[in-house]
Coordinates of C-alpha atoms and ligand atoms in Angstrom, one line a residue:
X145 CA 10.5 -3.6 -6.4
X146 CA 8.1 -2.0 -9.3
X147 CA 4.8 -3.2 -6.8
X148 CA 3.7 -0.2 -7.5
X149 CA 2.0 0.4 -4.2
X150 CA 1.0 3.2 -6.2
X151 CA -1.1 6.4 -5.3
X152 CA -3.2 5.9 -2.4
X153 CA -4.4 9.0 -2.2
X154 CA -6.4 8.0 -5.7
X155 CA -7.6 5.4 -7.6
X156 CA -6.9 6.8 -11.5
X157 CA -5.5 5.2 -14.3
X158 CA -6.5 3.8 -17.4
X159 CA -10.3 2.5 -18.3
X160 CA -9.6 -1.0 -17.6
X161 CA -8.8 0.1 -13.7
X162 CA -11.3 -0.8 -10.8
X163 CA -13.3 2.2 -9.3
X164 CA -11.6 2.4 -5.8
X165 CA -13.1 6.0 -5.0
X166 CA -15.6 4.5 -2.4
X167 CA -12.7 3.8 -0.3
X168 CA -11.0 5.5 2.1
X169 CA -7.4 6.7 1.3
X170 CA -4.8 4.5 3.1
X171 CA -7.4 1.2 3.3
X172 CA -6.7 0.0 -0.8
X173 CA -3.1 -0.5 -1.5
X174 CA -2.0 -1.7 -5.1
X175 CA 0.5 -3.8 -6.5
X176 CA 2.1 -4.9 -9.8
X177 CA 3.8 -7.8 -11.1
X178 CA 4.9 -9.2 -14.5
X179 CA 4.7 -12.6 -15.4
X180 CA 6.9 -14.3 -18.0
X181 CA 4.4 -17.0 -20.3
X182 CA 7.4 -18.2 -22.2
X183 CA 9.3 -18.9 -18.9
X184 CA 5.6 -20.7 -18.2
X185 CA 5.0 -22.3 -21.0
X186 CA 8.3 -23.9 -20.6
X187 CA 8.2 -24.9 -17.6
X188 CA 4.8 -27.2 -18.2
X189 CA 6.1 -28.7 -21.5
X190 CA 9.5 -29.3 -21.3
X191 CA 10.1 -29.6 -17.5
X192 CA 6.9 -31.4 -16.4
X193 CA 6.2 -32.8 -20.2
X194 CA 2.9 -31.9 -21.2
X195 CA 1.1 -31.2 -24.2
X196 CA 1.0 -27.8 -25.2
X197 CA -2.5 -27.8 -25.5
X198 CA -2.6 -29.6 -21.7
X199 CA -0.1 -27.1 -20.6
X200 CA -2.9 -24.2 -21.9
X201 CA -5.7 -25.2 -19.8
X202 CA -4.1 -25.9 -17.2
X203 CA -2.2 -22.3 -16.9
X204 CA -5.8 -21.1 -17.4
X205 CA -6.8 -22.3 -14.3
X206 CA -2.9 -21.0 -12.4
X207 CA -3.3 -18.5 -9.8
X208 CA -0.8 -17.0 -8.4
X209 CA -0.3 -16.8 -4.6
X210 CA -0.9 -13.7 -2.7
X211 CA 2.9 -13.4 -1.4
X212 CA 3.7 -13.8 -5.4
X213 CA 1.5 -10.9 -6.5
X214 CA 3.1 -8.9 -3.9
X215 CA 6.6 -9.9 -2.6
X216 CA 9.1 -7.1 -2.4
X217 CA 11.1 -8.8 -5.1
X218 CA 9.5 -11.1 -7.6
X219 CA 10.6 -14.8 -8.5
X220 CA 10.5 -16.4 -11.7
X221 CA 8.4 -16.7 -13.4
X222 CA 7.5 -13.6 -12.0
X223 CA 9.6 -9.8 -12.5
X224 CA 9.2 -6.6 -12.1
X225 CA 10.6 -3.4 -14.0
X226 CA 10.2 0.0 -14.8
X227 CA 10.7 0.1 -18.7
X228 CA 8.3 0.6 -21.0
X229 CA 9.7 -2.2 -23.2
X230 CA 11.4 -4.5 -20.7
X231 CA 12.6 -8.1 -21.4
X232 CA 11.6 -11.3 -19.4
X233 CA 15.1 -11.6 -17.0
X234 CA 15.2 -15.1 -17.3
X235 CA 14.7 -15.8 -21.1
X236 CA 14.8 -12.5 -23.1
X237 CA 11.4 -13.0 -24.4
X238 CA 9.7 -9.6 -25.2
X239 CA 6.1 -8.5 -24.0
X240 CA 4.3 -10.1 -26.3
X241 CA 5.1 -13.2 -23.5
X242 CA 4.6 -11.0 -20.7
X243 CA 0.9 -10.6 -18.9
X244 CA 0.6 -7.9 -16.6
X245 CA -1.1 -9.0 -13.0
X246 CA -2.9 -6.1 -10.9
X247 CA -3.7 -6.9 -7.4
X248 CA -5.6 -4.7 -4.6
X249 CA -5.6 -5.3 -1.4
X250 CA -8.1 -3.9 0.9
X251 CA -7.9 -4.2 4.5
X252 CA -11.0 -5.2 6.3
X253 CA -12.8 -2.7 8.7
X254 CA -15.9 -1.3 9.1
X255 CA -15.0 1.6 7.2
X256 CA -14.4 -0.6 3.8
X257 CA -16.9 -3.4 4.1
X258 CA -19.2 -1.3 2.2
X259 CA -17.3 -0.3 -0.7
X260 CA -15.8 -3.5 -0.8
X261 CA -18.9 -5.4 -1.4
X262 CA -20.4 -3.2 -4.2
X263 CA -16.8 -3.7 -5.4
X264 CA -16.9 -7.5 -5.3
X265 CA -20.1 -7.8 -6.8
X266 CA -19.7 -5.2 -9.6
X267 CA -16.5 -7.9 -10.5
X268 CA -17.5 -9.7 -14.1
X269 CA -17.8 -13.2 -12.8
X270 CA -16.9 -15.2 -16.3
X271 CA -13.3 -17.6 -16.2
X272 CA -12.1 -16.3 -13.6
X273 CA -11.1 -12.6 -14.9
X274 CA -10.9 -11.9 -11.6
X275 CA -10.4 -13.6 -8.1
X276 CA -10.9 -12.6 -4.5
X277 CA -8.5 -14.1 -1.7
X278 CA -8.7 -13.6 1.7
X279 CA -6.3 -13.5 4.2
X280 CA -5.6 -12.6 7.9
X281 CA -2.4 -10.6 9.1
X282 CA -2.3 -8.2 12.5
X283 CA -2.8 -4.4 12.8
X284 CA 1.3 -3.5 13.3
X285 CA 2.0 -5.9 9.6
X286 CA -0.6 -3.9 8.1
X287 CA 0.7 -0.4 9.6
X288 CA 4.4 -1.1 7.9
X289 CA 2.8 -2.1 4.8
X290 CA 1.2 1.1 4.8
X291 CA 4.2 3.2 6.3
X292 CA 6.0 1.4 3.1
X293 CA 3.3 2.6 0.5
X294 CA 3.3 6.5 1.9
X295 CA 7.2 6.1 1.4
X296 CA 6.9 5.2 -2.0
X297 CA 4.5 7.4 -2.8
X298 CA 5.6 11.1 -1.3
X299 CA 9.1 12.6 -1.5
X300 CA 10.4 13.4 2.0
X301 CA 12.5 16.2 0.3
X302 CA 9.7 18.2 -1.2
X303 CA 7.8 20.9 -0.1
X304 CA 4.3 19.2 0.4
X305 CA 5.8 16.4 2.2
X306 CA 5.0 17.8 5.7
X307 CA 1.1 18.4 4.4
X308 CA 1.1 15.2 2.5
X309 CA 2.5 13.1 5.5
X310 CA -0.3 14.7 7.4
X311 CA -3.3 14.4 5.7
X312 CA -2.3 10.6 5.1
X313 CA -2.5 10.3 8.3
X314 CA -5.6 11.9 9.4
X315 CA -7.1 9.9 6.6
X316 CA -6.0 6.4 8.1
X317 CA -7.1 7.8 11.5
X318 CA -10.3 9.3 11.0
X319 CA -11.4 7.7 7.3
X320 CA -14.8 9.2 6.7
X321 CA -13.5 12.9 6.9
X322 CA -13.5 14.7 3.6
X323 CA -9.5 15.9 4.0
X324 CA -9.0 16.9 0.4
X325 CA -11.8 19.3 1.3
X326 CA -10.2 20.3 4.7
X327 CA -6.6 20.2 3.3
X328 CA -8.2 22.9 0.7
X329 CA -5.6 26.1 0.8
X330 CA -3.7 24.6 4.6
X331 CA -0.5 26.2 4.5
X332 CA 0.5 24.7 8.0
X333 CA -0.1 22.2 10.7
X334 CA 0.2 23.7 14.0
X335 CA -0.3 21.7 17.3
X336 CA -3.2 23.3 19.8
X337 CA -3.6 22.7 23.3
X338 CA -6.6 24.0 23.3
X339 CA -8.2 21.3 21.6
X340 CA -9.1 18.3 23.4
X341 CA -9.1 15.8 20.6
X342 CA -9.4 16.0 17.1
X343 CA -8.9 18.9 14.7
X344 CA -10.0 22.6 13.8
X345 CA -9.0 25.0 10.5
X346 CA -8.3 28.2 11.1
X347 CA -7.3 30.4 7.7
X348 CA -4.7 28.6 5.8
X349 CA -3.7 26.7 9.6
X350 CA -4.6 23.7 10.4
X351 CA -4.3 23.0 14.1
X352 CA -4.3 19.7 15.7
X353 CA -5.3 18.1 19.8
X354 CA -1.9 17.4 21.1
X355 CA -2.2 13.2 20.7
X356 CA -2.8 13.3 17.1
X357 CA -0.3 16.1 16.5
X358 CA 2.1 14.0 18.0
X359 CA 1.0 10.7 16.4
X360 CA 1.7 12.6 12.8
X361 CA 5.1 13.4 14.3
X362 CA 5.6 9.6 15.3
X363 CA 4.3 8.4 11.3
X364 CA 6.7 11.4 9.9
X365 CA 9.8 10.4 12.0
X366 CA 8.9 6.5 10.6
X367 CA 8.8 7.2 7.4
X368 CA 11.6 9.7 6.7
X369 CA 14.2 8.5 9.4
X370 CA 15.4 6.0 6.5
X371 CA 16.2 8.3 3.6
X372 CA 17.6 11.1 6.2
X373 CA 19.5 11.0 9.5
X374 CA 16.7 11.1 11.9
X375 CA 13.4 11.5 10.6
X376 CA 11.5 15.0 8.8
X377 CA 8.7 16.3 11.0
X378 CA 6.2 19.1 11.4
X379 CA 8.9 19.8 14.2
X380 CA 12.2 19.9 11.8
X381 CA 14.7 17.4 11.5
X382 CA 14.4 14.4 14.6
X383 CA 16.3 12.1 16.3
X384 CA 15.0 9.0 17.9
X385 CA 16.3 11.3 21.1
X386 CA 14.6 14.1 20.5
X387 CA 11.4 12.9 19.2
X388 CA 11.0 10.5 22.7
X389 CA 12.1 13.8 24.9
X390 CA 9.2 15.6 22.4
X391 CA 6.2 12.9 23.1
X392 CA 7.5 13.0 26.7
X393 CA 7.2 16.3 27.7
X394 CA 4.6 16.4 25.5
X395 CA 2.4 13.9 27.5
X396 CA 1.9 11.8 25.0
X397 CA 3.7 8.9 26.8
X398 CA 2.1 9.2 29.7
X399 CA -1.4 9.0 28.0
X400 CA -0.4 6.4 26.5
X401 CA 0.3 4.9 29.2
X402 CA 3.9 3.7 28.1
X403 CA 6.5 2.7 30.7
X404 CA 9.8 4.3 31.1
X405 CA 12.9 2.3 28.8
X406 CA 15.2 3.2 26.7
X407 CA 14.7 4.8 23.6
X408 CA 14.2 2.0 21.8
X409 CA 12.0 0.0 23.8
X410 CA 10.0 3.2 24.1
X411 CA 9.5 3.6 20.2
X412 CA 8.7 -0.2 20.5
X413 CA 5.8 0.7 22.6
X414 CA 5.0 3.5 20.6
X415 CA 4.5 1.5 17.4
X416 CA 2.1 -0.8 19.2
X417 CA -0.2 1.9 20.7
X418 CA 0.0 3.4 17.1
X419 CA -0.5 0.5 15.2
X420 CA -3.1 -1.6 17.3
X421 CA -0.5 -4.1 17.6
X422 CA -1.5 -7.8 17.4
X423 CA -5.2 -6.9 16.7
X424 CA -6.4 -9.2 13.9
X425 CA -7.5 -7.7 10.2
X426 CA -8.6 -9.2 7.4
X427 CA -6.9 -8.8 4.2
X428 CA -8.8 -8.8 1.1
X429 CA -6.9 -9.2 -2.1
X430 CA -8.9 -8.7 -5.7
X431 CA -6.5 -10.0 -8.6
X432 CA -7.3 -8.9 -11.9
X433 CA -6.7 -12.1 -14.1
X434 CA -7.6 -10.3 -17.3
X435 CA -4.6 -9.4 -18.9
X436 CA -3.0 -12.9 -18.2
X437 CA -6.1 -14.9 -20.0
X438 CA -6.1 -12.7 -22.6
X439 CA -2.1 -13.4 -23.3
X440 CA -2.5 -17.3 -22.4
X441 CA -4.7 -17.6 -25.4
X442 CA -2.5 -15.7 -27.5
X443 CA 0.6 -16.9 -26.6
X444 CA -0.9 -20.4 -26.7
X445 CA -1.9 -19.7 -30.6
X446 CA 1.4 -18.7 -31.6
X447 CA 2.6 -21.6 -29.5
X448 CA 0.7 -24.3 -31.1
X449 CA 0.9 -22.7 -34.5
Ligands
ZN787 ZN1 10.8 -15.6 -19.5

């Protein structure tokens, strides 16, 4: 829900946040998630019996599981919510119980490894503020995940849309480009047969090789074809149909090498190509612990008090 996958694109917020801007857009993706200390606290005193003070060091030491910190919907004692003020769902209590978890998760590539170790060793190592949890999903889980976050994060009905859809992809695609600096006064994304591969500006056009144009069109279609019928594209509104017909004629399939089907297990094949399909990555997930210890120890005070 309120897992904020929020802004890709960049990493500002308040002081306390991590310095993401060594990374490239589209590698980082950030979630939220609320955790209830009263629910907590409950649970190790009256349902497993301890001490409160037993209870306190040992919720000290709890850390959540990755799928906790960023499951679609949260579980107690975890929630999520948009209000400024909300309530725990479960017990009423009010935010004084409530800590505040922040998780990034990084995906593991040569274009990260970098950033991602200045980041990890810039991390204050004291009790555990913060904790660094690997694991390993495949490249088409990690493509969704960040299909999901640009869906979040851009409104298919706005103007910029068919820019912002764009440039987010060029920046998963080709990560060490500069594309705020190229996206710089683009008015429109035009495809060019006259480029081989890759990209070229031209005045307020942008023009595009025919593969990536129509991998943009693929992302687009993916994105949008939930919140519209058909999906919104550099090329107007898109059926499944028509979008197949266009990556057809287009050549794209044939490059591609992707065998004939129908339409659906051509976009199946599609998404692998696009993707990198089962091709392993490493997920890195840094969970900022701070806010939590910080309300253990007070909630703990006003509990044994
Ligand atoms: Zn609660």
């Amino acid at each position: 829900m309120n897992r904020l996958p929020s802004k890709p694109f960049k990493g500002t917020k308040n002081k306390k946040e991590l310095d993401l801007s060594d990374f490239p857009p589209g590698s980082v993706t950030e979630y939220s998630t609320i955790v209830c200390l009263s629910c907590t606290f409950d649970i190790f005193t009256k349902q497993i019996g301890l001490a409160p003070r037993t209870a306190y060091s040992e919720i000290k030491k709890y850390s959540p599981t990755v799928s906790e910190l960023t499951a679609a919907t949260a579980s107690p004692p975890f929630f999520d919510s948009e209000e400024k003020k909300p309530r725990c769902p479960y017990c009423n209590s009010a935010g004084r119980w409530h800590a505040r978890f922040d998780t990034i998760r990084i995906e593991g590539d040569k274009s990260t490894d970098v950033a991602r170790r200045k980041l990890t060793k810039s991390l204050p190592q004291k009790d555990g503020q913060f904790q660094v949890v690997e694991t390993k999903s495949d490249r088409r889980t990690t493509f969704f995940g960040w299909l999901d976050t640009l869906g979040h994060n851009l409104e298919v009905d706005d103007n910029r849309w068919l820019l912002d859809s764009t440039r987010a992809y060029l920046a998963r695609h080709e990560p060490k480009t500069d594309w705020a600096t190229v996206f710089d006064g683009v008015r429109s994304v035009r495809r060019s047969q006259r480029l081989a591969e890759g990209w070229a500006r031209d005045g307020g056009r942008l023009f595009l090789a025919p593969q990536l144009y129509n991998e943009v069109l693929i992302v687009q279609y993916l994105v949008s074809r939930s919140h519209v019928h058909g999906g919104q594209t550099l090329e107007g509104r898109l059926t499944l149909q028509e979008l197949i017909r266009r990556l057809r004629y287009g050549g794209y399939l044939d490059a591609q090498g992707i065998a004939a089907g129908d339409q659906f297990e051509i976009l199946e094949q599609v998404i692998e190509k696009i993707s990198g399909g089962a091709g392993k990555v490493k997920l890195y997930h840094i969970v900022d612990r701070r806010e939590f210890l910080d309300k253990v120890k007070s909630v703990y005070a006003s509990y044994a008090g």
